Amino acid sequence: MAVLLTGGAGYIGSHTAVELLSAGYQVVLADNFCNSSPQVPRRIEQLTGKPAPIYQLDVRDADALEQVFKENQVDAVIHFAGLKAVGESVERPLLYYRNNLDATLTLLEVMAKYSCHRLIFSSSATVYGDPERVPVNEDMPVGGCSNPYGRTKLMIEQILLDAAAADPGLSVVLLRYFNPVGAHPSGLLGEKPNGIPNNLMPYITQVAAGIRDHLNVFGNDYPTPDGTGVRDYIHVCDLAEGHLRALEYAETHRGAEAFNLGTGVGYSVLDVVHAFERANGLTIPLVFAPRRAGDLPAYWADAEKAARLLNWRTRRSLEQMCADSWRWQRNCD
């Protein structure tokens, strides 16, 4: 039996592949490398001592995807494949709707054809929109997403809920990530965004490396302890472990179930900057800039449901997230 990881060479997919292989699962990767490196499968094997077959394909290509199922006994799928840049989704919404929705629909059709009934979906906390309170739990309403990227996640969740309602044999786990950061402690795997980073930690590491002159901190007048925005940052290796627990849960679960994956702790932008400086003995120059439209003051997870039903909790500190991020930045090529 094998687990197929669509988008498996990407940031979260590659770390999850390492986690699954280390736990004894067979893993098959599918990726078109539009936002990942062809070197990643070799690095996964280097870390685990186990090969992970890689298919270079677009998940929207049903014939190519069927070939994966024909050549491997796929028992479950973890669906990471999708475009994910918020700014680009605003500029090119049709690209995001076409790519992300079509990939999911094609995957569901091929899974049904080959009697594969377990699916873990890489969703996002953006589905909650602007929540009425924090921390955010799974019983709170979804919707009101501020960008097309978030709306594709919300739409896919609804597609999967409908598919699970129609097929009593289908098990779907929706994993709502908060803010993944960090890298594998080996320095062999990590996040390498195309162009200017959209997220805080890669921007900090690029400033530390001299690629950027300084960090822009957007807003220092929010109603938070230090005036900067507060988010829930989760180490990517903790996140990968959450996928393993979700896969185990899906073995006996039926229907669709959503889980938050976060630390349950909110850190401000300045908290992260100072933790990075402490962890790595560096100074990060920063400039305060006006708030960005659509940014929320504070946002973090209530992850107790995952602790209770998945037996999963985060284990890595903010300082470890910072140290691993910097190690990756120094090693990445």
Coordinates of C-alpha atoms in Angstrom, one line a residue:
M1 CA 0.0 0.0 0.0
A2 CA 1.2 3.5 -0.8
V3 CA 0.3 7.1 0.0
L4 CA 0.2 9.5 -2.9
L5 CA 1.4 13.1 -2.1
T6 CA 0.2 15.5 -4.8
G7 CA 2.5 18.5 -4.7
G8 CA 4.8 16.2 -2.8
A9 CA 8.0 18.0 -3.7
G10 CA 6.7 21.3 -2.2
Y11 CA 7.5 22.8 1.2
I12 CA 5.0 21.0 3.3
G13 CA 4.7 18.0 1.1
S14 CA 8.4 17.2 1.2
H15 CA 8.5 17.4 5.0
T16 CA 5.5 15.1 5.2
A17 CA 7.1 12.6 2.8
V18 CA 10.1 12.4 5.2
E19 CA 7.7 11.9 8.2
L20 CA 5.7 9.1 6.4
L21 CA 8.7 7.3 5.1
S22 CA 10.3 7.4 8.6
A23 CA 7.1 5.9 10.0
G24 CA 7.2 3.0 7.5
Y25 CA 4.8 4.1 4.8
Q26 CA 5.4 3.7 1.1
V27 CA 5.2 7.1 -0.5
V28 CA 4.7 8.2 -4.1
L29 CA 5.2 11.8 -5.1
A30 CA 3.4 13.8 -7.9
D31 CA 4.5 17.3 -8.7
N32 CA 4.9 19.6 -11.7
F33 CA 7.7 21.5 -10.1
C34 CA 6.1 24.9 -10.7
N35 CA 6.9 25.9 -7.2
S36 CA 9.4 23.3 -6.0
S37 CA 12.8 21.8 -7.0
P38 CA 13.5 18.6 -8.8
Q39 CA 16.3 18.0 -6.3
V40 CA 13.8 17.5 -3.5
P41 CA 13.1 13.7 -4.1
R42 CA 16.8 13.0 -3.9
R43 CA 17.0 14.9 -0.6
I44 CA 14.0 13.0 0.8
E45 CA 15.8 9.8 0.0
Q46 CA 19.1 11.1 1.5
L47 CA 17.3 11.9 4.8
T48 CA 15.3 8.6 5.1
G49 CA 17.4 6.1 3.2
K50 CA 14.2 5.2 1.3
P51 CA 13.2 6.1 -2.3
A52 CA 10.0 7.9 -3.1
P53 CA 9.0 7.4 -6.7
I54 CA 8.3 10.8 -8.4
Y55 CA 5.9 11.5 -11.2
Q56 CA 6.3 14.8 -13.0
L57 CA 2.8 15.7 -13.9
D58 CA -0.1 18.2 -13.5
V59 CA -2.8 16.7 -11.3
R60 CA -5.4 18.2 -13.6
D61 CA -4.2 15.7 -16.3
A62 CA -6.4 12.7 -15.7
D63 CA -4.5 10.4 -18.0
A64 CA -1.2 11.1 -16.3
L65 CA -2.7 10.8 -12.9
E66 CA -4.4 7.5 -13.8
Q67 CA -0.9 6.2 -14.7
V68 CA 0.2 6.7 -11.1
F69 CA -2.7 4.7 -9.8
K70 CA -2.2 1.9 -12.4
E71 CA 1.5 1.5 -11.4
N72 CA 1.0 1.8 -7.6
Q73 CA -1.5 0.4 -5.2
V74 CA -2.5 3.8 -3.8
D75 CA -4.4 3.4 -0.5
A76 CA -4.6 7.1 0.5
V77 CA -3.9 10.6 -0.9
I78 CA -2.6 13.7 0.8
H79 CA -3.5 16.6 -1.5
F80 CA -1.0 19.4 -1.4
A81 CA -1.0 20.4 -5.1
G82 CA -2.2 23.9 -5.7
L83 CA -1.2 27.5 -6.3
K84 CA -0.8 29.4 -3.0
A85 CA 0.4 33.0 -3.4
V86 CA -2.2 35.4 -2.0
G87 CA -1.1 38.4 -4.0
E88 CA -0.9 36.5 -7.3
S89 CA -4.4 35.1 -6.6
V90 CA -5.7 38.7 -6.5
E91 CA -4.0 39.5 -9.8
R92 CA -4.8 36.3 -11.6
P93 CA -8.0 34.9 -10.0
L94 CA -9.1 32.8 -12.9
L95 CA -5.7 30.9 -12.9
Y96 CA -6.3 30.1 -9.2
Y97 CA -9.9 28.9 -9.6
R98 CA -9.1 26.8 -12.7
N99 CA -5.9 25.3 -11.3
N100 CA -6.9 24.6 -7.7
L101 CA -10.5 23.4 -8.3
D102 CA -9.8 21.4 -11.4
A103 CA -6.9 19.6 -9.7
T104 CA -9.2 18.5 -6.9
L105 CA -12.1 17.4 -9.1
T106 CA -9.8 15.4 -11.3
L107 CA -8.1 13.8 -8.3
L108 CA -11.5 12.8 -6.8
E109 CA -12.7 11.2 -10.1
V110 CA -9.5 9.2 -10.4
M111 CA -9.6 8.1 -6.8
A112 CA -13.2 6.9 -7.2
K113 CA -12.2 5.0 -10.4
Y114 CA -9.4 3.1 -8.5
S115 CA -11.4 2.6 -5.3
C116 CA -9.1 4.9 -3.2
H117 CA -11.2 6.1 -0.2
R118 CA -8.9 8.1 2.1
L119 CA -8.0 11.8 1.4
I120 CA -6.2 14.3 3.5
F121 CA -6.6 17.9 2.2
S122 CA -4.1 20.7 2.7
S123 CA -6.5 23.5 3.7
S124 CA -5.9 26.8 5.4
A125 CA -7.1 28.9 8.3
T126 CA -8.0 31.5 5.7
V127 CA -11.3 29.7 5.4
Y128 CA -12.4 31.4 8.6
G129 CA -12.2 34.9 7.0
D130 CA -12.3 37.6 9.7
P131 CA -13.3 35.5 12.8
E132 CA -15.5 37.0 15.5
R133 CA -13.0 36.0 18.2
V134 CA -9.7 34.3 18.8
P135 CA -8.5 31.6 19.3
V136 CA -10.3 30.1 16.3
N137 CA -11.9 26.7 16.6
E138 CA -13.5 24.4 14.1
D139 CA -17.1 25.1 15.2
M140 CA -16.8 28.8 14.1
P141 CA -18.3 29.8 10.8
V142 CA -16.3 29.8 7.6
G143 CA -16.5 32.2 4.7
G144 CA -15.7 35.9 4.1
C145 CA -12.3 35.0 2.7
S146 CA -10.4 38.1 1.6
N147 CA -8.7 36.7 -1.5
P148 CA -9.2 34.2 -4.3
Y149 CA -6.6 31.8 -2.8
G150 CA -8.6 31.5 0.4
R151 CA -11.8 31.1 -1.5
T152 CA -10.4 28.2 -3.5
K153 CA -9.6 26.5 -0.2
L154 CA -13.1 27.1 1.0
M155 CA -14.7 25.9 -2.2
I156 CA -12.6 22.7 -2.2
E157 CA -13.6 22.0 1.4
Q158 CA -17.2 22.3 0.3
I159 CA -16.6 19.9 -2.7
L160 CA -15.0 17.4 -0.3
L161 CA -17.9 17.7 2.2
D162 CA -20.4 17.0 -0.6
A163 CA -18.3 14.1 -2.0
A164 CA -18.1 12.5 1.5
A165 CA -21.8 12.9 2.0
A166 CA -22.5 11.2 -1.3
D167 CA -20.0 8.3 -0.7
P168 CA -20.4 6.6 2.7
G169 CA -17.1 4.8 2.2
L170 CA -15.0 8.0 1.7
S171 CA -12.9 9.4 4.6
V172 CA -11.8 13.0 4.2
V173 CA -9.7 15.0 6.7
L174 CA -9.5 18.8 6.2
L175 CA -6.3 20.2 7.8
R176 CA -6.6 23.9 8.4
Y177 CA -3.0 25.2 8.7
F178 CA -2.1 28.4 10.5
N179 CA 1.3 29.8 9.6
P180 CA 3.9 27.1 8.7
V181 CA 7.5 28.2 9.2
G182 CA 10.9 26.5 9.8
A183 CA 12.7 23.8 7.9
H184 CA 14.1 20.3 8.4
P185 CA 16.8 20.5 11.0
S186 CA 19.3 18.9 8.5
G187 CA 19.1 22.1 6.4
L188 CA 18.3 19.9 3.4
L189 CA 14.6 20.8 3.1
G190 CA 12.8 24.1 3.5
E191 CA 10.8 26.9 1.9
K192 CA 12.2 28.6 -1.1
P193 CA 9.6 31.1 -2.4
N194 CA 9.8 32.4 -5.9
G195 CA 10.5 36.1 -6.1
I196 CA 9.9 38.4 -3.1
P197 CA 8.6 36.3 -0.1
N198 CA 4.9 36.8 0.8
N199 CA 5.5 35.4 4.3
L200 CA 7.3 36.8 7.3
M201 CA 10.0 34.1 8.1
P202 CA 11.4 33.8 4.6
Y203 CA 11.6 37.6 4.4
I204 CA 13.5 37.7 7.7
T205 CA 16.0 35.0 6.6
Q206 CA 16.6 36.9 3.3
V207 CA 17.3 40.1 5.2
A208 CA 19.7 38.1 7.5
A209 CA 21.4 36.7 4.3
G210 CA 21.8 40.2 2.8
I211 CA 19.4 39.5 0.0
R212 CA 17.0 42.2 1.3
D213 CA 18.1 45.5 3.0
H214 CA 15.5 45.4 5.7
L215 CA 12.2 44.0 6.9
N216 CA 9.1 46.0 6.4
V217 CA 6.8 45.6 9.4
F218 CA 3.3 46.5 8.2
G219 CA 1.5 48.3 11.0
N220 CA 2.6 49.0 14.6
D221 CA -0.6 50.4 15.8
Y222 CA -2.8 47.3 16.1
P223 CA -4.6 46.6 19.4
T224 CA -1.9 44.0 20.4
P225 CA 0.7 44.0 23.1
D226 CA 3.4 45.6 21.0
G227 CA 1.2 47.1 18.2
T228 CA 2.3 44.6 15.5
G229 CA 0.1 41.8 14.0
V230 CA -0.1 38.5 15.9
R231 CA -0.2 35.1 14.2
D232 CA 0.1 31.4 15.1
Y233 CA 3.5 30.2 13.7
I234 CA 3.9 26.4 13.5
H235 CA 7.1 24.4 12.7
V236 CA 6.7 22.6 9.4
C237 CA 8.0 19.4 11.0
D238 CA 5.2 19.6 13.6
L239 CA 2.8 20.2 10.7
A240 CA 4.1 17.1 8.9
E241 CA 3.5 15.0 12.0
G242 CA -0.1 16.2 12.0
H243 CA -0.5 14.7 8.5
L244 CA 0.7 11.3 9.8
R245 CA -1.8 11.5 12.7
A246 CA -4.6 12.5 10.2
L247 CA -3.7 9.5 8.0
E248 CA -4.0 7.2 10.9
Y249 CA -7.3 8.7 11.9
A250 CA -8.7 8.3 8.4
E251 CA -8.1 4.5 8.5
T252 CA -11.3 4.1 10.7
H253 CA -13.1 7.4 10.2
R254 CA -15.8 7.9 7.6
G255 CA -17.2 11.2 6.3
A256 CA -15.4 14.6 6.4
E257 CA -13.8 16.2 9.5
A258 CA -11.9 19.5 9.9
F259 CA -9.0 20.1 12.2
N260 CA -6.9 23.2 13.0
L261 CA -3.2 22.6 13.0
G262 CA -1.5 25.4 15.0
T263 CA 0.4 25.9 18.3
G264 CA -2.5 27.7 20.0
V265 CA -0.2 30.5 20.8
G266 CA 0.0 33.9 19.1
Y267 CA 3.3 35.6 18.4
S268 CA 3.6 39.2 17.1
V269 CA 5.9 40.2 14.3
L270 CA 8.3 41.7 16.8
D271 CA 8.2 38.5 18.9
V272 CA 9.4 36.6 15.8
V273 CA 12.1 39.1 14.9
H274 CA 13.5 39.1 18.4
A275 CA 13.3 35.3 18.7
F276 CA 15.2 35.0 15.4
E277 CA 17.9 37.4 16.7
R278 CA 18.3 35.5 19.9
A279 CA 18.4 32.1 18.2
N280 CA 20.9 33.1 15.6
G281 CA 23.0 35.9 17.2
L282 CA 22.0 38.3 14.4
T283 CA 20.3 41.7 14.2
I284 CA 17.5 42.3 11.7
P285 CA 17.1 45.9 10.5
L286 CA 13.4 46.8 10.2
V287 CA 11.2 49.7 9.1
F288 CA 7.7 50.3 10.2
A289 CA 5.3 50.8 7.3
P290 CA 1.5 51.4 7.1
R291 CA -0.9 48.6 7.6
R292 CA -1.7 46.5 4.6
A293 CA -5.3 46.2 3.5
G294 CA -7.0 43.0 4.7
D295 CA -4.5 42.2 7.4
L296 CA -6.1 41.2 10.7
P297 CA -4.8 42.3 14.1
A298 CA -4.5 38.9 15.7
Y299 CA -5.2 35.3 14.6
W300 CA -4.3 32.0 16.3
A301 CA -5.6 28.5 16.6
D302 CA -7.6 26.5 19.1
A303 CA -6.0 23.2 18.4
E304 CA -7.6 21.1 21.2
K305 CA -9.7 19.1 18.7
A306 CA -6.5 17.8 17.0
A307 CA -5.0 17.0 20.4
R308 CA -8.1 15.1 21.5
L309 CA -9.0 13.1 18.3
L310 CA -5.6 12.9 16.4
N311 CA -3.4 12.7 19.5
W312 CA -1.3 15.5 18.1
R313 CA 0.4 18.5 19.6
T314 CA 3.2 20.8 18.5
R315 CA 6.6 20.1 20.1
R316 CA 8.9 22.7 18.7
S317 CA 9.6 26.2 20.0
L318 CA 9.6 29.6 18.2
E319 CA 13.4 29.7 18.7
Q320 CA 13.7 26.3 17.0
M321 CA 11.6 27.5 14.1
C322 CA 14.0 30.5 13.7
A323 CA 17.2 28.5 14.0
D324 CA 16.0 25.9 11.5
S325 CA 14.8 28.6 9.1
W326 CA 18.2 30.3 9.1
R327 CA 20.1 27.0 8.7
W328 CA 18.0 26.3 5.6
Q329 CA 18.6 29.8 4.2
R330 CA 22.4 29.3 4.5
N331 CA 22.3 25.9 2.9
C332 CA 19.6 26.4 0.2
D333 CA 20.7 26.6 -3.5

